[in-house]
Structure formats: structure tokens, C-alpha cells
Amino acid sequence: MRLYDTARRAVVPFQPRDNRVGMYVCGITPYDAAHMGHAFAYHVFDVIARRLILLDVDVHHVRNITDVDDDILRVARERNADYRTVGDAQVQRFDRDMADIGLLPVDAAPRATMHVAEMVRWIARLHEEGYAYEQAGWVFFDTAKFPRYGRLSGLDVATMTALSRERGADPDDPRKHNPLDFVLWQQSAAGEPSWPSPWSDGRPGWHIECSVLSTGELGHPIDLHGGGDDLIYPHHDSEIAQAEAIGVAPYVTHWVHVAMVRHQGEKMSKSLRNLVFVRDVLERVPGPTVRILLAAHHYRESWTYDEDELREADERRQRYHVAMQSDATLDSDDAQDYERQFLERLDDDLDTPGALRIIDLAAAALTHGAVRSRGGPVKAEEVLGRLLDTIGARAARRSESVGPAA
RNA sequence: GGCGACGUAGCCAAGUGGUAAGGCAGAGGUCUGCAAAACCUUCAUCGUGGGUUCGAUUCCCACCGUCGCCUCCA
């Protein structure tokens, strides 16, 4: 299987070592419902996992949960609730949404709050080795000590600095030695949850959890680490820095990033309030339709969610359904041929749109009932079922696969 | 500034190392009292400039243009 690697900037063979793959995907902060951007990202890694499993690879799929950060604390405050209550409820909703669009359960979903002690140890080590400094209870990573900082994103320090100034970020925080230094540990404000540490009763910065959770579950190097492409900088660049600085290197062998989903002309994001929630889409179409819609887009190309495409995806799902319900069969030779082409598309940098086109052909052949007998018949249900299963778009139940979109 | 994607007829869009599917629109026609519908016909040298090749839209390089992302973020 060939996949684009962000670090090498090329489509390269993805080589599992020992037939085992540790895959770590940056998960959600559970304070709001999952939107189509989340669905797209996690769908992509689900397809990768399914394809690897088909190749007989033992996949260990880990997706973390950032259950303490500014956003979730803010929401908890607004609702006058405990942040853990907010988090638990959102995690449940998230799991349900993902299950309903047919994502395989991940093998581990570690939560940041369960591993703060390890984070403290990690930060302490960075501090001891001179990669971090303390300022009144806060600890910052010293990017000047790590010259490779920013290499994943391809940004050099000067550009990053200039950019952050332009964006009105906070590079001028007087506590920072360098504008790009990032928070490893922060002192908790009154009323915020806190954990003991040598520097203050506080809580971890955003980036540290992923280095700790990923290597905690998978060791290193991580075979495949991914997430949305908005995480490349600063999140993943910072992960690399804090890991490789203390010898957890190489940290990751293959980076996979998924493009952004847009809506109404802009990136779907919380701050723009242009979210399309997975649940709302599922109210109108079955899970497989959502998967077909997502699979119709290549993971490295950003796309715009729109209703026409949702309708087309549902029509496609219905065509597949009709083909699968038919009595038609294909010769085993032809069936194998479709499957081979389908997998070839997937193995070529996860070309799911191309793979869908192969399913279209197979479905058309079945509905047109072209049956020849050469090598024995293969049932429609079996041919299409296997292909659809690989992209998570096989109807779970018969009742789920009938009826038009609302 | 960096990274990425894309640039095929008026629009949408498939595709391949050997002289470009399809759909919509348009034009002409058949049919019709007129029109509509239907049907038939017609409509592109594939962003620009180089290179590789017997031959490139398809491979490589440069350039131009469009778009997306870049310390809340999947």
C-alpha cells in the first residue's frame, strides 16, 4: 500500500514492520457534537485500518480524547457542570455517531486526564535536559533548543514568527523566551481542575498529551500518526519537538493528514459556526450513504459539503442496494477482477473515489445481469458486500438500506 | 513566506504515452398547424514555455493562474 507521507512530501510505500501497525490518530476535545469534518478524518483512518486488516496486518488503532482544555472548561462553566460530566456525555455521543456511520471501534481511546502523571514526568525530563523553562508555575518548551522545530510543516522559525505576529496571536507573551515557544504545563486558575507537579498545581498544555499517550500505547516509532491537516502546525511539529528532544526518535515513521471539509465557502469550524453535524445528516440518510459521500472525496483534497452531493451519494447507495438484492451473479473471474481493481485503487494513496468507480462498474454489471458461466458464479451480495465493507459502507441491517433520502 | 490541490469546449466533468467519454447550454435538422417533448447531427489540438520520446493532454522542469490550510481547530 502506498500513502502520502507529510514529512517526506511524497507518496511512498507504507511498510508495516513485523506485520503489526501502531496507528495513532488525534481525536476530539469532547465539548461539542461531531461534525462532518470529524467524520471525514476518522473515516479515512478507518478505511486505512480496514485495508490493512485485509492485508492480514495486526492493526493497533489508537485515538485519544482531550478531555481537559480551555474549551471544555469553558463549556462546563457555562452549563454550571463538572467538566468530566460534559466530557463523558460528549464522548458517548461521539462514539454513537461514529458507530452509526460504520466506523470500527478503535483499540484504545486514552484520555488525557488519566495520564497526567506521565506527562509531568515527561515535562520534567524536558526541563532537566534544558529543553524547557519555568516561568511562575508555567513551563514552556524552548523552541530555540530544537533547531528542527517546524520541519514537518516546512515552516522556518522566522516565517512562523512573522506569521504569528500577523495573525495577532500571542508571540509577545512576556514569559516566553521565543515567540514560538509553547506551553507544556500551565498553572490552573481558581476553580479549574489541577494536578500536582514540581512547578504548580496545574494542567498540561495541549501538545504534550499526544506524545505521552501515543508512545504509551504504541511505543516508538509510531508507524502511522495522523489527523486533520490543520494539526500539522503547530500540534504535530510540537509533538515531534518534545519527543525527539529527549531521544524518543524517530517519533513517527509515516504522517498522514486529512484535508479540511468546508461548508458555505469556508472551512467547517467551531468558530465560524458553519458546522454540519453528523447526527443531523444521519437523521436523513443511512450510515452507508454518509460513508459513500465521504469516500467520494480523496483524503488529501478539501471539499465542500453540499446537499446535492448527499443526494447523489444516497442514489449511489440505492443503486448498490438494488444490485445486491438482485439474483444476478458474476463469474468468479470477473468478480476477482473487480476486487483486484478496487484494491489497487485503495492501495494507490487511498484513492477511494476511484475505488467507488469500480464498485459502480460491478454494480452496473450485476443490474444489467450479464452472467456468463466461466469459473463459477459469485452472488451479487457477496461481490459488492465485500467491497463496500472495505470502505465501511455496507448496510448494517436490511431495513437500514432501503428507502430514499429524506 | 511555507505546504498542498487544481487548471480539459460557455458551464460541470471523465480519461489515456499514439492524434480527447458524458451531461447541461448553444447551433442545425427530423417530426409538428405553431410550439414543446423526443430523436438525429454539430461544437475542444486538454493554462503557458521548455524537456524526455518515433510520438504527450497524459511523464519531467520552470512559469502563470485559481483555491485550500498554516499556534481554537479533524
Coordinates of C-alpha atoms in Angstrom, one line a residue, chain A residues 148-293:
Chain A
R148 CA 14.4 21.2 13.6
Y149 CA 11.3 22.8 15.0
G150 CA 8.8 23.3 12.2
R151 CA 10.3 20.8 9.8
L152 CA 7.1 18.8 9.4
S153 CA 5.1 21.8 8.3
G154 CA 8.1 23.2 6.3
L155 CA 7.9 26.5 8.1
D156 CA 11.1 28.0 9.3
V157 CA 11.3 29.8 12.6
A158 CA 11.4 33.3 11.0
T159 CA 8.3 32.7 9.0
M160 CA 6.4 31.2 11.8
T161 CA 7.2 34.1 14.0
A162 CA 6.3 36.6 11.3
L163 CA 3.1 34.7 10.7
S164 CA 2.1 34.6 14.3
R165 CA 2.6 38.3 14.6
E166 CA 0.5 38.9 11.5
R167 CA -2.3 36.8 12.9
G168 CA -2.4 38.7 16.1
A169 CA -1.5 35.5 18.1
D170 CA 0.4 35.9 21.3
P171 CA 4.1 35.7 20.4
D172 CA 4.7 38.6 22.7
D173 CA 3.7 36.8 25.8
P174 CA 6.5 38.2 28.1
R175 CA 7.0 34.9 29.7
K176 CA 8.2 33.3 26.5
H177 CA 11.8 33.4 25.5
N178 CA 10.9 32.9 22.0
P179 CA 7.6 33.8 20.4
L180 CA 7.0 30.3 19.2
D181 CA 7.7 28.6 22.5
F182 CA 4.6 26.6 23.5
V183 CA 3.0 25.7 26.8
L184 CA 3.9 22.3 28.4
W185 CA 2.3 23.0 31.7
Q186 CA 0.1 25.7 33.0
Q187 CA -0.9 26.7 36.4
S188 CA -4.6 26.2 37.0
A189 CA -6.8 29.1 37.7
A190 CA -9.1 29.1 40.7
G191 CA -11.9 26.6 40.2
E192 CA -10.1 24.7 37.4
P193 CA -9.1 21.1 37.8
S194 CA -5.5 20.7 38.7
W195 CA -2.8 18.1 39.2
P196 CA 0.3 18.3 41.3
S197 CA 3.6 18.9 39.7
P198 CA 7.0 20.3 40.6
W199 CA 6.0 23.7 39.2
S200 CA 2.5 24.3 40.3
D201 CA -0.9 22.7 40.8
G202 CA -1.9 22.9 37.2
R203 CA -2.8 21.1 34.0
P204 CA -1.0 20.0 30.8
G205 CA -0.6 22.0 27.7
W206 CA -2.3 20.8 24.6
H207 CA 0.6 19.1 22.7
I208 CA 2.2 17.1 25.4
E209 CA -0.7 14.6 25.8
C210 CA -0.3 13.2 22.3
S211 CA 3.4 12.4 22.7
V212 CA 2.7 10.7 26.0
L213 CA -0.5 8.8 25.0
S214 CA 0.8 7.7 21.7
T215 CA 4.1 6.3 22.9
G216 CA 2.4 5.0 26.0
E217 CA 0.1 2.8 23.9
L218 CA 2.4 2.1 21.0
G219 CA 6.0 2.6 21.9
H220 CA 8.0 4.3 19.2
P221 CA 8.4 4.9 16.4
I222 CA 4.7 5.2 15.8
D223 CA 4.1 3.5 12.4
L224 CA 1.4 5.9 11.3
H225 CA 0.3 9.1 13.0
G226 CA -2.5 11.2 11.6
G227 CA -5.1 13.8 12.0
G228 CA -6.6 16.7 10.2
D229 CA -4.1 18.8 8.2
D230 CA -4.9 21.8 10.4
L231 CA -2.9 19.9 13.1
I232 CA 0.4 19.8 11.1
Y233 CA 1.5 23.1 12.6
P234 CA 1.7 23.6 15.5
H235 CA 0.4 20.4 17.0
H236 CA 2.4 17.8 15.2
D237 CA 5.5 19.9 14.9
S238 CA 5.4 20.4 18.6
E239 CA 4.8 16.7 19.3
I240 CA 7.9 15.9 17.3
A241 CA 9.9 18.5 19.1
Q242 CA 9.0 17.4 22.6
A243 CA 9.5 13.8 21.8
E244 CA 12.7 13.8 19.7
A245 CA 14.4 16.4 22.0
I246 CA 14.6 13.7 24.7
G247 CA 15.5 10.9 22.4
V248 CA 12.2 9.5 21.5
A249 CA 13.3 9.4 18.0
P250 CA 12.3 8.9 15.4
Y251 CA 9.0 9.7 16.8
V252 CA 6.9 8.7 13.8
T253 CA 7.7 6.9 10.6
H254 CA 4.7 8.0 8.5
W255 CA 2.5 11.0 8.8
V256 CA -1.0 11.1 7.2
H257 CA -3.1 14.2 7.2
V258 CA -6.6 14.6 6.0
A259 CA -7.8 17.7 4.2
M260 CA -10.5 20.0 5.6
V261 CA -14.2 19.8 4.8
R262 CA -15.8 23.2 4.0
H263 CA -19.3 24.4 4.2
Q264 CA -20.8 27.6 2.8
G265 CA -17.4 28.6 1.3
E266 CA -15.3 28.2 4.4
K267 CA -13.6 25.6 6.5
M268 CA -16.1 23.9 8.8
S269 CA -15.1 25.1 12.2
K270 CA -16.4 25.8 15.6
S271 CA -15.5 29.5 15.5
L272 CA -17.2 30.1 12.1
R273 CA -20.4 28.3 13.2
N274 CA -20.8 26.7 9.9
L275 CA -20.9 23.1 11.2
V276 CA -22.9 20.3 9.8
F277 CA -23.3 17.7 12.5
V278 CA -23.1 14.0 11.7
R279 CA -26.2 13.4 13.7
D280 CA -28.2 15.8 11.6
V281 CA -27.1 14.1 8.4
L282 CA -27.9 10.7 9.9
E283 CA -31.4 11.8 10.6
R284 CA -31.9 11.9 6.9
V285 CA -29.8 9.2 5.3
P286 CA -28.5 5.9 6.5
G287 CA -24.9 5.4 7.6
P288 CA -23.7 3.8 4.4
T289 CA -24.8 6.9 2.4
V290 CA -22.6 9.1 4.7
R291 CA -19.6 6.7 4.1
I292 CA -20.2 6.8 0.3
L293 CA -20.3 10.6 0.4

